[in-house]
Amino acid sequence: SHFDNPDDGINKLGAVGLNSIPSWYKPYNVLSNGEKFRADLARKIKSNAVIDEFTSVVDRNVAKAASVSLSRYVRNNDLEGIIISTCHHDILDWLEPDWVINTDTGELYNGFFFVRSEINIQVYRTSYDFWSMFKDHHYLSGFIILSARCYVGVWNDQVVGFGASITLPNGNFKNGWRGHRICILPDYQGLGIGPRFSNAI
């Protein structure tokens, strides 16, 4: 009821990195601060929107992820005239705005100079025990096949993703494997880690 139609809701919630289908069905009051921030942001996305206190109430990893997701959605949907107010400078490279006005100094900056740094994820083989950290965040099921090959993704010394593959017997090629589970923790969704992590596995 907060969006034009179900597809609009799915697109906008995904645009801010709130990709957890189970979270879409929860009452607002039980969401985490990061999820509430993303839900509120999804409802505001449109041309000529004014968004105040952007990322002020969330962890800085959530702030970066939401900035990347929002920037991608705005550009892909040709939205215009969006004004974002924030006291946090750490998101500028991630948001990649067209213009920045620093109200402390009165200076105007061209957003061309704000370029997001690369995200480098280290991938490590691990046991299925790590799945316990991720199973409640998987959109489909908390189940995992115990014989799966399991991997974790680490960014800035933080475990951010889990992936698993299982054997795929096939008469056309030997030693076939297929994806079984992939999950990125909610605070890191929207940065583009999931597809790349899956491809690496």
mmCIF file of C-alpha atoms in Angstrom:
data_model
loop_
_atom_site.group_PDB
_atom_site.id
_atom_site.type_symbol
_atom_site.label_atom_id
_atom_site.label_comp_id
_atom_site.label_asym_id
_atom_site.label_seq_id
_atom_site.Cartn_x
_atom_site.Cartn_y
_atom_site.Cartn_z
ATOM 1 C CA SER A 1 0.000 0.000 0.000
ATOM 2 C CA HIS A 2 3.024 2.307 0.242
ATOM 3 C CA PHE A 3 3.845 1.936 -3.467
ATOM 4 C CA ASP A 4 2.059 2.381 -6.787
ATOM 5 C CA ASN A 5 1.841 -1.378 -7.327
ATOM 6 C CA PRO A 6 3.674 -4.578 -6.253
ATOM 7 C CA ASP A 7 6.336 -4.269 -8.968
ATOM 8 C CA ASP A 8 7.033 -0.671 -7.945
ATOM 9 C CA GLY A 9 7.434 -1.833 -4.339
ATOM 10 C CA ILE A 10 9.772 -4.681 -5.275
ATOM 11 C CA ASN A 11 11.887 -2.398 -7.480
ATOM 12 C CA LYS A 12 12.176 0.386 -4.909
ATOM 13 C CA LEU A 13 12.869 -1.920 -1.968
ATOM 14 C CA GLY A 14 15.551 -3.608 -4.058
ATOM 15 C CA ALA A 15 16.854 -0.196 -5.090
ATOM 16 C CA VAL A 16 17.759 0.622 -1.501
ATOM 17 C CA GLY A 17 19.195 -2.817 -0.767
ATOM 18 C CA LEU A 18 16.247 -4.181 1.204
ATOM 19 C CA ASN A 19 16.252 -7.435 -0.747
ATOM 20 C CA SER A 20 15.165 -9.805 1.993
ATOM 21 C CA ILE A 21 11.742 -11.141 1.027
ATOM 22 C CA PRO A 22 11.032 -12.284 4.613
ATOM 23 C CA SER A 23 11.655 -8.701 5.793
ATOM 24 C CA TRP A 24 9.069 -7.379 3.310
ATOM 25 C CA TYR A 25 6.379 -9.264 5.230
ATOM 26 C CA LYS A 26 7.393 -8.165 8.719
ATOM 27 C CA PRO A 27 5.653 -5.356 10.592
ATOM 28 C CA TYR A 28 7.666 -2.138 10.418
ATOM 29 C CA ASN A 29 8.187 -2.014 14.195
ATOM 30 C CA VAL A 30 10.179 -5.292 14.254
ATOM 31 C CA LEU A 31 12.641 -4.270 11.529
ATOM 32 C CA SER A 32 16.220 -3.390 12.454
ATOM 33 C CA ASN A 33 17.357 0.257 12.249
ATOM 34 C CA GLY A 34 19.024 -0.480 8.925
ATOM 35 C CA GLU A 35 15.897 -2.142 7.519
ATOM 36 C CA LYS A 36 13.673 0.718 8.722
ATOM 37 C CA PHE A 37 16.017 3.236 7.118
ATOM 38 C CA ARG A 38 15.893 1.356 3.814
ATOM 39 C CA ALA A 39 12.104 0.950 3.935
ATOM 40 C CA ASP A 40 11.646 4.677 4.606
ATOM 41 C CA LEU A 41 14.056 5.544 1.803
ATOM 42 C CA ALA A 42 12.257 3.253 -0.667
ATOM 43 C CA ARG A 43 9.006 5.127 -0.036
ATOM 44 C CA LYS A 44 10.656 8.482 -0.810
ATOM 45 C CA ILE A 45 12.377 7.655 -4.108
ATOM 46 C CA LYS A 46 11.009 9.774 -6.950
ATOM 47 C CA SER A 47 12.021 12.777 -9.008
ATOM 48 C CA ASN A 48 12.267 16.039 -7.044
ATOM 49 C CA ALA A 49 12.392 14.232 -3.695
ATOM 50 C CA VAL A 50 14.039 15.915 -0.711
ATOM 51 C CA ILE A 51 15.640 13.430 1.665
ATOM 52 C CA ASP A 52 16.886 14.818 4.975
ATOM 53 C CA GLU A 53 19.261 13.188 7.485
ATOM 54 C CA PHE A 54 20.373 10.681 4.863
ATOM 55 C CA THR A 55 22.192 7.741 6.557
ATOM 56 C CA SER A 56 22.371 9.513 9.938
ATOM 57 C CA VAL A 57 20.818 6.641 11.880
ATOM 58 C CA VAL A 58 22.580 3.653 10.338
ATOM 59 C CA ASP A 59 25.864 1.794 10.453
ATOM 60 C CA ARG A 60 28.348 3.153 7.940
ATOM 61 C CA ASN A 61 28.361 -0.100 5.933
ATOM 62 C CA VAL A 62 24.584 0.185 5.546
ATOM 63 C CA ALA A 63 25.082 3.829 4.562
ATOM 64 C CA LYS A 64 27.538 2.908 1.805
ATOM 65 C CA ALA A 65 25.375 0.063 0.505
ATOM 66 C CA ALA A 66 22.227 2.208 0.467
ATOM 67 C CA SER A 67 24.116 4.999 -1.309
ATOM 68 C CA VAL A 68 25.291 2.694 -4.088
ATOM 69 C CA SER A 69 21.832 1.165 -4.521
ATOM 70 C CA LEU A 70 20.064 4.511 -4.541
ATOM 71 C CA SER A 71 22.528 6.008 -7.024
ATOM 72 C CA ARG A 72 22.105 3.050 -9.385
ATOM 73 C CA TYR A 73 18.296 3.215 -9.205
ATOM 74 C CA VAL A 74 18.188 6.988 -9.802
ATOM 75 C CA ARG A 75 20.419 6.738 -12.866
ATOM 76 C CA ASN A 76 18.722 3.645 -14.317
ATOM 77 C CA ASN A 77 15.287 5.254 -13.992
ATOM 78 C CA ASP A 78 16.280 8.765 -15.151
ATOM 79 C CA LEU A 79 15.080 10.401 -11.936
ATOM 80 C CA GLU A 80 15.942 14.081 -11.572
ATOM 81 C CA GLY A 81 16.061 16.880 -9.033
ATOM 82 C CA ILE A 82 16.699 14.756 -5.954
ATOM 83 C CA ILE A 83 18.204 16.657 -3.033
ATOM 84 C CA ILE A 84 19.883 14.701 -0.246
ATOM 85 C CA SER A 85 20.949 16.319 3.011
ATOM 86 C CA THR A 86 23.575 14.628 5.165
ATOM 87 C CA CYS A 87 26.301 15.483 7.641
ATOM 88 C CA HIS A 88 28.338 12.421 6.611
ATOM 89 C CA HIS A 89 31.072 12.884 4.029
ATOM 90 C CA ASP A 90 31.970 9.174 3.936
ATOM 91 C CA ILE A 91 29.084 8.367 1.576
ATOM 92 C CA LEU A 92 29.919 10.842 -1.188
ATOM 93 C CA ASP A 93 32.156 8.459 -3.152
ATOM 94 C CA TRP A 94 29.470 5.762 -2.849
ATOM 95 C CA LEU A 95 26.552 8.029 -3.735
ATOM 96 C CA GLU A 96 28.366 9.679 -6.679
ATOM 97 C CA PRO A 97 26.172 12.806 -6.669
ATOM 98 C CA ASP A 98 26.061 15.276 -9.548
ATOM 99 C CA TRP A 99 26.772 18.226 -7.245
ATOM 100 C CA VAL A 100 27.710 18.731 -3.597
ATOM 101 C CA ILE A 101 27.182 21.901 -1.607
ATOM 102 C CA ASN A 102 29.217 21.981 1.582
ATOM 103 C CA THR A 103 27.107 24.133 3.901
ATOM 104 C CA ASP A 104 30.006 24.504 6.360
ATOM 105 C CA THR A 105 32.223 26.236 3.795
ATOM 106 C CA GLY A 106 29.698 27.371 1.184
ATOM 107 C CA GLU A 107 31.692 25.581 -1.521
ATOM 108 C CA LEU A 108 30.103 23.858 -4.517
ATOM 109 C CA TYR A 109 31.745 20.687 -5.864
ATOM 110 C CA ASN A 110 31.169 18.907 -9.148
ATOM 111 C CA GLY A 111 30.257 15.281 -8.409
ATOM 112 C CA PHE A 112 32.541 14.161 -11.218
ATOM 113 C CA PHE A 113 35.362 14.048 -8.658
ATOM 114 C CA PHE A 114 33.561 11.568 -6.389
ATOM 115 C CA VAL A 115 34.441 8.094 -7.606
ATOM 116 C CA ARG A 116 33.638 4.965 -5.642
ATOM 117 C CA SER A 117 36.585 2.817 -4.672
ATOM 118 C CA GLU A 118 36.673 -0.843 -5.636
ATOM 119 C CA ILE A 119 35.216 -3.453 -3.328
ATOM 120 C CA ASN A 120 37.664 -6.307 -2.934
ATOM 121 C CA ILE A 121 36.225 -9.464 -1.434
ATOM 122 C CA GLN A 122 38.437 -12.298 -0.272
ATOM 123 C CA VAL A 123 36.861 -15.725 -0.806
ATOM 124 C CA TYR A 124 37.745 -18.570 1.558
ATOM 125 C CA ARG A 125 36.697 -22.202 1.585
ATOM 126 C CA THR A 126 35.023 -23.061 4.884
ATOM 127 C CA SER A 127 32.753 -25.597 6.563
ATOM 128 C CA TYR A 128 28.955 -25.479 6.512
ATOM 129 C CA ASP A 129 29.035 -24.281 10.150
ATOM 130 C CA PHE A 130 29.204 -20.681 8.888
ATOM 131 C CA TRP A 131 25.749 -21.145 7.375
ATOM 132 C CA SER A 132 24.225 -20.608 10.845
ATOM 133 C CA MET A 133 25.228 -16.938 10.536
ATOM 134 C CA PHE A 134 23.311 -16.574 7.254
ATOM 135 C CA LYS A 135 20.418 -19.036 7.229
ATOM 136 C CA ASP A 136 17.871 -16.607 8.679
ATOM 137 C CA HIS A 137 18.663 -14.123 5.910
ATOM 138 C CA HIS A 138 18.248 -16.480 2.943
ATOM 139 C CA TYR A 139 15.109 -15.698 0.965
ATOM 140 C CA LEU A 140 14.219 -19.336 0.329
ATOM 141 C CA SER A 141 15.310 -21.707 3.046
ATOM 142 C CA GLY A 142 17.599 -22.163 6.032
ATOM 143 C CA PHE A 143 18.357 -25.695 4.846
ATOM 144 C CA ILE A 144 21.758 -26.608 3.452
ATOM 145 C CA ILE A 145 23.055 -29.915 2.112
ATOM 146 C CA LEU A 146 25.814 -31.016 4.463
ATOM 147 C CA SER A 147 28.046 -32.261 1.645
ATOM 148 C CA ALA A 148 28.071 -28.825 -0.039
ATOM 149 C CA ARG A 149 31.312 -27.010 -0.737
ATOM 150 C CA CYS A 150 31.054 -23.846 1.328
ATOM 151 C CA TYR A 151 32.724 -20.462 1.006
ATOM 152 C CA VAL A 152 32.686 -17.154 2.864
ATOM 153 C CA GLY A 153 33.325 -13.700 1.472
ATOM 154 C CA VAL A 154 35.271 -11.230 3.612
ATOM 155 C CA TRP A 155 35.401 -7.454 3.121
ATOM 156 C CA ASN A 156 37.389 -5.151 5.410
ATOM 157 C CA ASP A 157 37.939 -8.015 7.883
ATOM 158 C CA GLN A 158 34.185 -8.655 8.110
ATOM 159 C CA VAL A 159 32.418 -11.797 6.928
ATOM 160 C CA VAL A 160 29.760 -10.465 4.546
ATOM 161 C CA GLY A 161 28.679 -13.398 2.391
ATOM 162 C CA PHE A 162 28.213 -17.139 2.294
ATOM 163 C CA GLY A 163 27.985 -19.386 -0.748
ATOM 164 C CA ALA A 164 27.700 -23.093 -1.328
ATOM 165 C CA SER A 165 27.760 -25.397 -4.329
ATOM 166 C CA ILE A 166 26.793 -29.022 -4.739
ATOM 167 C CA THR A 167 27.715 -31.697 -7.240
ATOM 168 C CA LEU A 168 25.820 -31.777 -10.504
ATOM 169 C CA PRO A 169 26.115 -35.206 -12.122
ATOM 170 C CA ASN A 170 25.907 -34.742 -15.856
ATOM 171 C CA GLY A 171 26.710 -36.946 -18.814
ATOM 172 C CA ASN A 172 28.145 -34.047 -20.828
ATOM 173 C CA PHE A 173 31.002 -33.029 -18.549
ATOM 174 C CA LYS A 174 32.947 -34.299 -15.547
ATOM 175 C CA ASN A 175 33.078 -32.798 -12.089
ATOM 176 C CA GLY A 176 30.029 -30.583 -12.532
ATOM 177 C CA TRP A 177 28.895 -28.303 -9.710
ATOM 178 C CA ARG A 178 25.948 -25.945 -9.339
ATOM 179 C CA GLY A 179 25.078 -23.136 -6.971
ATOM 180 C CA HIS A 180 23.207 -24.271 -3.868
ATOM 181 C CA ARG A 181 23.050 -21.272 -1.512
ATOM 182 C CA ILE A 182 24.218 -17.682 -1.775
ATOM 183 C CA CYS A 183 23.521 -15.075 0.866
ATOM 184 C CA ILE A 184 24.909 -11.625 1.594
ATOM 185 C CA LEU A 185 24.224 -10.176 5.038
ATOM 186 C CA PRO A 186 21.514 -7.475 4.892
ATOM 187 C CA ASP A 187 23.854 -4.620 5.844
ATOM 188 C CA TYR A 188 25.964 -5.330 2.758
ATOM 189 C CA GLN A 189 23.208 -5.915 0.218
ATOM 190 C CA GLY A 190 23.029 -3.462 -2.644
ATOM 191 C CA LEU A 191 26.777 -3.101 -3.189
ATOM 192 C CA GLY A 192 26.878 -5.637 -6.024
ATOM 193 C CA ILE A 193 28.741 -8.211 -3.907
ATOM 194 C CA GLY A 194 26.265 -11.088 -4.426
ATOM 195 C CA PRO A 195 26.593 -11.657 -8.196
ATOM 196 C CA ARG A 196 30.362 -11.290 -8.165
ATOM 197 C CA PHE A 197 30.750 -13.552 -5.149
ATOM 198 C CA SER A 198 28.555 -16.156 -6.837
ATOM 199 C CA ASN A 199 30.585 -15.921 -10.053
ATOM 200 C CA ALA A 200 33.827 -16.321 -8.122
ATOM 201 C CA ILE A 201 32.559 -19.473 -6.453
#
